[in-house]
Short mmCIF file of C-alpha atoms in Angstrom, two decimals:
data_model
loop_
_atom_site.label_atom_id
_atom_site.label_comp_id
_atom_site.label_asym_id
_atom_site.label_seq_id
_atom_site.Cartn_x
_atom_site.Cartn_y
_atom_site.Cartn_z
CA MET A 1 178.60 110.55 95.46
CA THR A 2 177.23 107.24 96.92
CA GLY A 3 174.29 108.87 97.42
CA GLN A 4 173.20 110.55 93.66
CA ASN A 5 174.81 106.48 92.57
CA ALA A 6 171.59 104.69 95.40
CA ILE A 7 168.82 107.28 93.29
CA TYR A 8 169.80 106.56 90.34
CA SER A 9 169.23 102.80 90.38
CA SER A 10 166.71 101.25 89.45
CA ASN A 11 166.66 98.93 92.00
CA THR A 12 166.75 101.01 94.92
CA PRO A 13 163.59 100.24 96.60
CA LYS A 14 161.37 103.05 97.39
CA LEU A 15 162.45 103.91 100.86
CA GLU A 16 165.93 103.45 100.71
CA ILE A 17 165.56 106.13 98.17
CA ALA A 18 163.70 108.67 100.06
CA ILE A 19 166.45 108.08 102.28
CA HIS A 20 169.08 108.47 99.51
CA SER A 21 167.23 112.11 98.13
CA ILE A 22 167.82 113.65 101.62
CA ALA A 23 171.59 112.75 101.85
CA PHE A 24 172.32 113.92 98.34
CA ASP A 25 170.19 117.27 99.52
CA GLY A 26 172.63 117.66 102.53
CA VAL A 27 175.55 117.87 100.04
CA THR A 28 173.95 119.34 97.38
CA ASN A 29 173.65 122.16 100.14
CA TYR A 30 177.13 122.54 100.62
CA ILE A 31 178.86 122.18 97.55
CA LEU A 32 175.61 124.38 94.99
CA CYS A 33 175.80 127.36 96.33
CA ASP A 34 174.01 129.11 93.42
CA LYS A 35 170.11 127.93 94.24
CA LYS A 36 169.26 127.98 90.17
CA TYR A 37 172.28 124.90 90.02
CA LYS A 38 170.85 123.88 93.08
CA ALA A 39 167.37 123.54 92.14
CA TYR A 40 168.54 121.93 88.52
CA VAL A 41 170.05 119.01 90.73
CA ARG A 42 167.61 118.50 93.17
CA ALA A 43 164.88 118.14 90.08
CA ALA A 44 167.20 116.09 88.34
CA ALA A 45 167.97 113.67 91.37
CA MET A 46 164.16 113.60 92.12
CA THR A 47 162.83 112.53 88.39
CA VAL A 48 164.58 109.41 87.82
CA PRO A 49 163.09 107.71 90.99
CA ALA A 50 159.68 109.29 89.88
CA LYS A 51 160.08 107.73 85.96
CA VAL A 52 161.87 104.42 87.70
CA VAL A 53 159.08 104.16 90.20
CA GLU A 54 155.82 105.17 86.67
CA VAL A 55 157.85 102.10 85.09
CA TYR A 56 157.07 99.79 87.81
CA LEU A 57 153.45 100.78 88.55
CA ASP A 58 153.00 100.05 84.52
CA LEU A 59 154.57 96.70 84.41
CA ARG A 60 153.02 95.78 87.82
CA ARG A 61 150.03 96.87 85.98
CA LEU A 62 150.54 94.47 82.89
CA ALA A 63 151.51 90.87 85.48
CA GLU A 64 148.18 92.02 87.07
CA GLU A 65 146.70 91.70 83.79
CA GLN A 66 148.65 89.11 82.79
CA VAL A 67 148.08 86.62 85.92
CA ARG A 68 144.03 88.02 85.37
CA GLY A 69 143.55 86.61 82.20
CA PHE A 70 144.71 82.89 83.49
CA THR A 71 143.16 83.05 86.52
CA GLU A 72 139.57 84.37 86.01
CA PRO A 73 137.35 83.36 83.27
CA THR A 74 137.77 85.13 79.98
CA SER A 75 134.52 86.84 80.20
CA ASP A 76 132.04 87.97 82.46
CA LYS A 77 128.88 86.70 80.39
CA LEU A 78 130.11 83.01 79.74
CA LEU A 79 127.05 82.04 77.57
CA PRO A 80 124.55 84.73 75.27
CA ASP A 81 121.99 85.81 76.53
CA LEU A 82 118.49 83.15 76.87
CA HIS A 83 115.87 83.79 74.22
CA PRO A 84 112.57 85.28 75.88
CA LEU A 85 110.39 82.42 74.80
CA GLU A 86 113.23 80.35 77.17
CA GLN A 87 113.35 82.48 80.09
CA HIS A 88 111.27 79.18 82.13
CA VAL A 89 114.15 76.50 80.44
CA PHE A 90 116.73 75.05 83.23
CA THR A 91 119.90 74.73 82.38
CA LEU A 92 121.80 71.57 82.47
CA VAL A 93 125.77 72.16 82.89
CA LEU A 94 127.31 69.18 81.96
CA ASP A 95 131.43 67.51 83.36
CA LEU A 96 133.57 66.08 80.53
CA ASN A 97 136.35 63.54 82.24
CA GLU A 98 134.61 60.94 83.71
CA THR A 99 131.72 61.45 83.96
CA LEU A 100 130.59 61.70 80.06
CA ILE A 101 133.95 60.24 79.03
CA TYR A 102 137.08 58.99 79.95
CA SER A 103 140.65 58.82 78.65
CA ASP A 104 142.92 56.35 79.12
CA TRP A 105 146.72 56.07 78.00
CA LYS A 106 148.12 53.02 77.30
CA ARG A 107 151.90 52.73 76.30
CA ASP A 108 151.51 50.73 72.85
CA ARG A 109 148.16 52.42 71.81
CA GLY A 110 148.47 56.28 73.62
CA TRP A 111 145.50 58.04 74.25
CA ARG A 112 141.74 56.57 74.29
CA THR A 113 138.48 58.08 74.91
CA PHE A 114 135.58 56.72 75.98
CA LYS A 115 131.98 56.80 76.04
CA ARG A 116 130.38 57.01 78.67
CA PRO A 117 127.10 53.65 78.55
CA GLY A 118 124.16 55.35 77.98
CA VAL A 119 125.60 59.29 77.48
CA ASP A 120 123.88 59.21 73.57
CA ALA A 121 120.68 58.42 75.13
CA PHE A 122 121.03 60.47 78.22
CA LEU A 123 121.73 64.03 75.36
CA GLU A 124 118.86 63.15 73.15
CA HIS A 125 116.43 62.71 76.10
CA LEU A 126 117.44 65.50 78.17
CA ALA A 127 117.82 68.18 75.55
CA GLN A 128 114.35 67.83 74.89
CA PHE A 129 114.28 69.97 78.72
CA TYR A 130 117.39 71.72 79.24
CA GLU A 131 120.00 73.59 77.79
CA ILE A 132 122.84 71.61 77.47
CA VAL A 133 126.02 73.38 78.15
CA VAL A 134 129.91 72.08 78.50
CA TYR A 135 131.81 73.31 80.82
CA SER A 136 134.79 71.37 81.03
CA ASP A 137 138.08 72.35 82.75
CA GLN A 138 140.55 71.67 80.04
CA LEU A 139 142.26 73.51 76.75
CA ASN A 140 139.67 74.29 73.83
CA MET A 141 141.94 72.00 71.46
CA TYR A 142 141.05 69.22 73.47
CA VAL A 143 137.85 70.01 74.69
CA ASP A 144 135.94 70.99 71.04
CA PRO A 145 137.09 67.82 69.02
CA VAL A 146 136.00 65.61 71.78
CA ALA A 147 132.86 66.38 72.05
CA GLU A 148 132.29 67.03 68.29
CA ARG A 149 132.53 62.93 68.26
CA LEU A 150 130.25 62.71 71.50
CA ASP A 151 127.53 64.64 70.03
CA PRO A 152 127.38 64.68 66.63
CA LYS A 153 123.43 65.22 67.08
CA HIS A 154 123.80 68.95 68.27
CA CYS A 155 122.36 67.92 71.84
CA ILE A 156 125.03 70.19 73.20
CA ARG A 157 124.63 74.12 72.55
CA TYR A 158 127.15 75.23 73.85
CA ARG A 159 130.98 74.26 74.95
CA LEU A 160 133.14 76.38 77.95
CA SER A 161 136.57 75.10 78.41
CA ARG A 162 139.50 75.64 81.11
CA GLY A 163 139.60 79.32 79.23
CA ALA A 164 136.03 79.74 81.26
CA THR A 165 137.24 78.39 84.33
CA ARG A 166 138.54 80.58 87.72
CA TYR A 167 141.79 79.87 89.18
CA ILE A 168 142.46 79.35 92.75
CA ASP A 169 145.40 77.84 94.43
CA GLY A 170 146.74 75.62 91.71
CA LYS A 171 143.08 74.66 90.46
CA HIS A 172 140.55 75.74 87.48
CA TYR A 173 137.28 75.90 89.47
CA ARG A 174 134.06 76.60 87.01
CA ASP A 175 131.97 80.00 88.51
CA LEU A 176 128.54 78.91 87.49
CA SER A 177 127.51 82.66 88.16
CA MET A 178 128.99 83.90 85.22
CA LEU A 179 127.14 81.30 82.97
CA ASN A 180 124.78 84.87 82.59
CA ARG A 181 121.35 82.06 83.74
CA ASP A 182 119.56 82.42 86.71
CA PRO A 183 120.94 79.94 89.39
CA ALA A 184 118.01 79.59 90.76
CA LYS A 185 117.96 77.54 87.22
CA ILE A 186 120.96 75.93 86.82
CA LEU A 187 122.63 72.04 87.23
CA TYR A 188 126.62 71.19 87.59
CA ILE A 189 126.53 67.17 87.05
CA SER A 190 129.86 65.82 87.19
CA GLY A 191 131.98 62.94 88.94
CA HIS A 192 133.96 65.66 90.41
CA ALA A 193 130.80 67.80 91.09
CA LEU A 194 131.58 69.23 94.41
CA GLU A 195 135.08 70.00 94.23
CA SER A 196 135.06 71.14 90.72
CA SER A 197 132.86 73.71 91.39
CA LEU A 198 132.96 77.35 92.94
CA GLN A 199 128.69 77.13 93.42
CA PRO A 200 128.61 73.10 94.97
CA GLU A 201 123.84 74.65 96.53
CA ASN A 202 124.41 73.75 92.54
CA CYS A 203 126.03 70.63 92.22
CA VAL A 204 124.23 66.88 91.04
CA PRO A 205 127.00 64.56 92.24
CA VAL A 206 127.80 61.48 90.23
CA LYS A 207 129.47 58.32 90.18
CA ALA A 208 133.56 59.33 88.96
CA TRP A 209 133.40 57.40 85.87
CA GLN A 210 136.98 55.43 84.61
CA GLY A 211 135.43 52.76 82.60
CA GLU A 212 133.17 50.10 84.02
CA ALA A 213 131.23 48.70 81.26
CA ASP A 214 127.97 48.13 83.72
CA ASP A 215 128.00 51.52 84.76
CA THR A 216 124.08 53.10 84.56
CA ALA A 217 125.15 56.34 86.68
CA LEU A 218 123.37 58.72 84.02
CA LEU A 219 120.68 56.51 82.83
CA ASP A 220 119.79 56.60 86.73
CA LEU A 221 119.31 60.54 86.46
CA ILE A 222 116.93 60.31 84.31
CA PRO A 223 114.03 60.11 86.34
CA PHE A 224 115.26 62.78 88.38
CA LEU A 225 116.04 66.00 85.63
CA GLU A 226 112.95 65.31 83.65
CA TYR A 227 110.73 65.40 86.73
CA VAL A 228 113.11 68.64 87.78
CA ALA A 229 111.43 70.64 84.34
CA LYS A 230 108.79 69.66 83.83
CA HIS A 231 107.58 70.61 87.59
CA ARG A 232 110.61 73.76 87.44
CA PRO A 233 110.69 74.78 91.04
CA ALA A 234 111.41 77.96 91.96
CA ASP A 235 115.15 77.65 93.05
CA ILE A 236 116.43 74.38 92.20
CA ARG A 237 118.92 74.55 94.67
CA THR A 238 116.33 74.28 97.59
CA VAL A 239 115.85 70.67 96.24
CA LEU A 240 119.36 69.33 96.15
CA ALA A 241 120.19 70.68 99.75
CA SER A 242 117.39 68.43 100.50
CA TYR A 243 119.29 65.46 98.48
CA GLN A 244 122.16 66.91 100.30
CA GLY A 245 124.73 63.97 100.89
CA ARG A 246 122.52 61.52 98.90
CA ASP A 247 121.96 59.12 96.70
CA ILE A 248 120.00 61.04 94.49
CA ALA A 249 119.22 59.25 91.71
CA LYS A 250 118.40 56.52 94.41
CA GLU A 251 117.24 58.83 96.45
CA PHE A 252 114.41 60.11 94.37
CA VAL A 253 112.80 56.75 92.91
CA GLU A 254 111.89 55.77 97.22
CA ARG A 255 110.95 59.70 96.99
CA SER A 256 108.67 58.73 94.12
CA LYS A 257 107.72 55.37 95.70
CA GLU A 258 106.80 57.19 98.72
CA HIS A 259 104.51 59.56 97.42
CA GLN A 260 102.56 56.74 95.07
CA ARG A 261 102.02 55.01 98.41
CA ARG A 262 100.72 57.61 100.52
CA MET A 263 98.69 58.23 97.02
CA GLN A 264 96.96 55.17 96.81
CA GLU A 265 96.00 55.19 100.56
CA GLN A 266 94.39 58.35 100.21
CA LYS A 267 92.95 57.13 97.68
CA GLN A 268 91.27 53.78 99.38
CA GLN A 269 90.81 56.16 102.30
CA GLY A 270 88.18 58.22 100.12
CA ARG A 271 86.56 54.68 98.79
CA LEU A 272 86.30 54.06 102.47
CA TRP A 273 84.61 56.81 102.95
CA ARG A 274 81.85 57.30 100.21
CA ARG A 275 80.72 53.40 101.84
#
């Protein structure tokens, strides 16, 4: 019976299964007069599609879980809780490639990794003020050995790699909301900040470094970052929004100069009034 064959086929779509099930009902009405056998055949006919659907749903759930494993961070909290005495501390999240280092491949020597100029001083100085975290889209088998050699003094508290990113449309994004930190106290520095983070409001873009020996981008950022750490703004996102579209390091220097100029003017005015 063609209807029976269609019902037992595991590749048959749900709608087709239902149609053939109705057709099978008609056949049993004509062939099987005994109600007991008719009920038995009907139950058998309906049991297989039900099991097929159950298997399909189980496989679907398994597939979805596997996909989530590739597309979503490995944990809801990527970092452990801050110590109660450090609740005021800001978190400085650093990208790795073309931000702190540059990896270059040549046929005659293979891969070589170079440290960005000023990276040692940058890490050592800012570790006094920040919780420093490296957050890369590379695999941990790459991130861990590179970070070990980059940071022998252990200024970097935590390392996050590809398993901690969110995979969307073929690209790995840093999701700062998963860090288990106050988003008002997170700064993310990267040579590709706005393209690699789901929270652009927390981004501090720097020029992507590709081996230039005269680069000073990291050192140039130190005054701004130290000022933030010492003055602890209520929400760093508001501060960063005021620098949007500008070179933060240069703009901070200009604003500092302008502030100093105004302070000098106020002092001069005070002296004039006292005469």
